[in-house]
Amino acid sequence: MTRPVATSAVTIACAIGLLLTGCRDRSPAPAEQPTISAAPPAPISAPSTPLALPMKAGSVRFAAIGDAGRGDAAQYAVSAQMQAYRRVFPYTFVVMLGDNVYDGGTAADYRLKFEQPYKPLLDAGVTFYATIGNHDDLDQPNYVPFHMEGRRYYTFTPPALAVTRPLGSNVRFFMIDTERLDREELAWIDREMEKSGEDWKIPIFHRPIYTSGRYARPARWLRSALEPIFLEHGVSVAFSGHEHFYERIKPQQGITYFISGGAGSLRAGDIRPTPLTDVGFDRGFHF
């Protein structure tokens, strides 16, 4: 399949990449052990980082959060910045890059690590679409607010209010489960991308296939499985989490990969810049 022309690619890539670099919270990193004690709501202020906002009509506007679900002050602080940015960049849906509710599957876990931190966004009608991470409950696909509808992997097109014509109708997201990736799922990805009529096919998954962090070695196997499918079907951009930092990978065979695993978790000093790194940081929470 032919890739979208360069001018369209710039429009979409800027729009969907914006919010990943737009928020930094410099409070101390949380401990690796999650907590289910409720944190106080963070005050909503102006966006923390001035940005040139890609407001061109037809761009797809959404937020991406990874490794968020701890229910602590850092998660609330990022949520407050998400609300602040939404005032000037009106996105209507969020993709969740895995580790959405850390190490728990009770009603209290979902309430304290998702529903309460993002209550203002949920009350405003923002839709959340989740993909599975290694710390997520196996029953998570049945949690209604994540819009997985019982599926470990699925596709969706942006809600009607999220976009304006003409480009908005030309985008499809592919929510991939990298925790139990098998031949059946790989065949499904290939088949769904093949039959998709959208030019923009955007994969969302937890474990990165390119990274300058500690998971570079296991990324090679995932890359060998997924990258040929992405290349075959003209993917231009993909998002993952798992590494607790932000990294934008230099385009690899025409595909730009984003890692955003710091919406509630952080490992300062964990990124190891390599020739792959275009932009990266590990000392600020982000979305």
PDB file of N, CA and C in Angstrom, residues 152-186:
ATOM      1  N   ARG A 152      -8.770  -9.049  23.817  1.00  0.00           N
ATOM      2  CA  ARG A 152      -7.378  -8.724  24.133  1.00  0.00           C
ATOM      3  C   ARG A 152      -6.784  -7.790  23.088  1.00  0.00           C
ATOM      4  N   TYR A 153      -7.289  -7.853  21.881  1.00  0.00           N
ATOM      5  CA  TYR A 153      -6.818  -6.977  20.806  1.00  0.00           C
ATOM      6  C   TYR A 153      -8.003  -6.636  19.914  1.00  0.00           C
ATOM      7  N   TYR A 154      -7.978  -5.427  19.365  1.00  0.00           N
ATOM      8  CA  TYR A 154      -9.140  -4.934  18.635  1.00  0.00           C
ATOM      9  C   TYR A 154      -8.744  -3.700  17.838  1.00  0.00           C
ATOM     10  N   THR A 155      -9.644  -3.219  16.998  1.00  0.00           N
ATOM     11  CA  THR A 155      -9.420  -1.975  16.267  1.00  0.00           C
ATOM     12  C   THR A 155     -10.556  -1.007  16.565  1.00  0.00           C
ATOM     13  N   PHE A 156     -10.295   0.273  16.324  1.00  0.00           N
ATOM     14  CA  PHE A 156     -11.364   1.266  16.387  1.00  0.00           C
ATOM     15  C   PHE A 156     -11.002   2.451  15.508  1.00  0.00           C
ATOM     16  N   THR A 157     -12.019   3.177  15.111  1.00  0.00           N
ATOM     17  CA  THR A 157     -11.825   4.441  14.414  1.00  0.00           C
ATOM     18  C   THR A 157     -12.175   5.562  15.379  1.00  0.00           C
ATOM     19  N   PRO A 158     -11.583   6.751  15.203  1.00  0.00           N
ATOM     20  CA  PRO A 158     -11.825   7.840  16.153  1.00  0.00           C
ATOM     21  C   PRO A 158     -13.297   8.186  16.270  1.00  0.00           C
ATOM     22  N   PRO A 159     -13.750   8.509  17.481  1.00  0.00           N
ATOM     23  CA  PRO A 159     -15.128   8.972  17.648  1.00  0.00           C
ATOM     24  C   PRO A 159     -15.409  10.168  16.750  1.00  0.00           C
ATOM     25  N   ALA A 160     -16.641  10.298  16.327  1.00  0.00           N
ATOM     26  CA  ALA A 160     -16.993  11.334  15.357  1.00  0.00           C
ATOM     27  C   ALA A 160     -16.609  12.727  15.820  1.00  0.00           C
ATOM     28  N   LEU A 161     -16.743  13.001  17.114  1.00  0.00           N
ATOM     29  CA  LEU A 161     -16.459  14.339  17.612  1.00  0.00           C
ATOM     30  C   LEU A 161     -14.971  14.614  17.762  1.00  0.00           C
ATOM     31  N   ALA A 162     -14.135  13.583  17.574  1.00  0.00           N
ATOM     32  CA  ALA A 162     -12.699  13.765  17.792  1.00  0.00           C
ATOM     33  C   ALA A 162     -12.005  14.423  16.617  1.00  0.00           C
ATOM     34  N   VAL A 163     -12.635  14.405  15.470  1.00  0.00           N
ATOM     35  CA  VAL A 163     -11.956  14.830  14.258  1.00  0.00           C
ATOM     36  C   VAL A 163     -12.897  15.655  13.400  1.00  0.00           C
ATOM     37  N   THR A 164     -12.321  16.298  12.441  1.00  0.00           N
ATOM     38  CA  THR A 164     -13.096  16.950  11.406  1.00  0.00           C
ATOM     39  C   THR A 164     -12.679  16.384  10.068  1.00  0.00           C
ATOM     40  N   ARG A 165     -13.551  16.429   9.115  1.00  0.00           N
ATOM     41  CA  ARG A 165     -13.243  15.889   7.797  1.00  0.00           C
ATOM     42  C   ARG A 165     -12.180  16.750   7.126  1.00  0.00           C
ATOM     43  N   PRO A 166     -11.370  16.180   6.198  1.00  0.00           N
ATOM     44  CA  PRO A 166     -11.522  14.849   5.624  1.00  0.00           C
ATOM     45  C   PRO A 166     -10.645  13.788   6.263  1.00  0.00           C
ATOM     46  N   LEU A 167      -9.560  14.165   6.977  1.00  0.00           N
ATOM     47  CA  LEU A 167      -8.580  13.168   7.407  1.00  0.00           C
ATOM     48  C   LEU A 167      -9.096  12.292   8.529  1.00  0.00           C
ATOM     49  N   GLY A 168     -10.030  12.794   9.321  1.00  0.00           N
ATOM     50  CA  GLY A 168     -10.481  12.026  10.463  1.00  0.00           C
ATOM     51  C   GLY A 168     -11.109  10.701  10.100  1.00  0.00           C
ATOM     52  N   SER A 169     -11.745  10.623   8.948  1.00  0.00           N
ATOM     53  CA  SER A 169     -12.372   9.384   8.523  1.00  0.00           C
ATOM     54  C   SER A 169     -11.372   8.425   7.912  1.00  0.00           C
ATOM     55  N   ASN A 170     -10.105   8.791   7.898  1.00  0.00           N
ATOM     56  CA  ASN A 170      -9.087   8.012   7.205  1.00  0.00           C
ATOM     57  C   ASN A 170      -8.055   7.441   8.172  1.00  0.00           C
ATOM     58  N   VAL A 171      -8.458   7.234   9.436  1.00  0.00           N
ATOM     59  CA  VAL A 171      -7.544   6.768  10.480  1.00  0.00           C
ATOM     60  C   VAL A 171      -8.170   5.589  11.212  1.00  0.00           C
ATOM     61  N   ARG A 172      -7.376   4.549  11.448  1.00  0.00           N
ATOM     62  CA  ARG A 172      -7.822   3.413  12.261  1.00  0.00           C
ATOM     63  C   ARG A 172      -6.705   3.027  13.226  1.00  0.00           C
ATOM     64  N   PHE A 173      -7.097   2.755  14.477  1.00  0.00           N
ATOM     65  CA  PHE A 173      -6.161   2.337  15.510  1.00  0.00           C
ATOM     66  C   PHE A 173      -6.230   0.819  15.689  1.00  0.00           C
ATOM     67  N   PHE A 174      -5.071   0.221  15.897  1.00  0.00           N
ATOM     68  CA  PHE A 174      -4.966  -1.223  16.102  1.00  0.00           C
ATOM     69  C   PHE A 174      -4.380  -1.459  17.492  1.00  0.00           C
ATOM     70  N   MET A 175      -5.204  -1.928  18.402  1.00  0.00           N
ATOM     71  CA  MET A 175      -4.821  -2.126  19.796  1.00  0.00           C
ATOM     72  C   MET A 175      -4.309  -3.557  19.944  1.00  0.00           C
ATOM     73  N   ILE A 176      -3.006  -3.694  20.154  1.00  0.00           N
ATOM     74  CA  ILE A 176      -2.318  -4.982  20.082  1.00  0.00           C
ATOM     75  C   ILE A 176      -1.923  -5.449  21.478  1.00  0.00           C
ATOM     76  N   ASP A 177      -2.090  -6.740  21.739  1.00  0.00           N
ATOM     77  CA  ASP A 177      -1.663  -7.346  22.999  1.00  0.00           C
ATOM     78  C   ASP A 177      -0.271  -7.938  22.807  1.00  0.00           C
ATOM     79  N   THR A 178       0.758  -7.290  23.359  1.00  0.00           N
ATOM     80  CA  THR A 178       2.120  -7.808  23.241  1.00  0.00           C
ATOM     81  C   THR A 178       2.494  -8.724  24.400  1.00  0.00           C
ATOM     82  N   GLU A 179       1.566  -8.962  25.324  1.00  0.00           N
ATOM     83  CA  GLU A 179       1.847  -9.869  26.441  1.00  0.00           C
ATOM     84  C   GLU A 179       1.685 -11.326  26.042  1.00  0.00           C
ATOM     85  N   ARG A 180       0.752 -11.599  25.161  1.00  0.00           N
ATOM     86  CA  ARG A 180       0.516 -12.976  24.710  1.00  0.00           C
ATOM     87  C   ARG A 180       0.461 -13.018  23.186  1.00  0.00           C
ATOM     88  N   LEU A 181       1.407 -12.350  22.571  1.00  0.00           N
ATOM     89  CA  LEU A 181       1.441 -12.278  21.114  1.00  0.00           C
ATOM     90  C   LEU A 181       1.724 -13.667  20.544  1.00  0.00           C
ATOM     91  N   ASP A 182       0.824 -14.160  19.710  1.00  0.00           N
ATOM     92  CA  ASP A 182       0.986 -15.488  19.127  1.00  0.00           C
ATOM     93  C   ASP A 182       0.632 -15.443  17.645  1.00  0.00           C
ATOM     94  N   ARG A 183       0.713 -16.587  16.995  1.00  0.00           N
ATOM     95  CA  ARG A 183       0.455 -16.639  15.556  1.00  0.00           C
ATOM     96  C   ARG A 183      -0.962 -16.207  15.219  1.00  0.00           C
ATOM     97  N   GLU A 184      -1.903 -16.570  16.076  1.00  0.00           N
ATOM     98  CA  GLU A 184      -3.293 -16.191  15.822  1.00  0.00           C
ATOM     99  C   GLU A 184      -3.455 -14.672  15.825  1.00  0.00           C
ATOM    100  N   GLU A 185      -2.855 -14.015  16.808  1.00  0.00           N
ATOM    101  CA  GLU A 185      -2.963 -12.556  16.856  1.00  0.00           C
ATOM    102  C   GLU A 185      -2.211 -11.908  15.701  1.00  0.00           C
ATOM    103  N   LEU A 186      -1.037 -12.416  15.372  1.00  0.00           N
ATOM    104  CA  LEU A 186      -0.281 -11.856  14.245  1.00  0.00           C
ATOM    105  C   LEU A 186      -1.076 -11.984  12.949  1.00  0.00           C
TER     106      LEU A 186
END
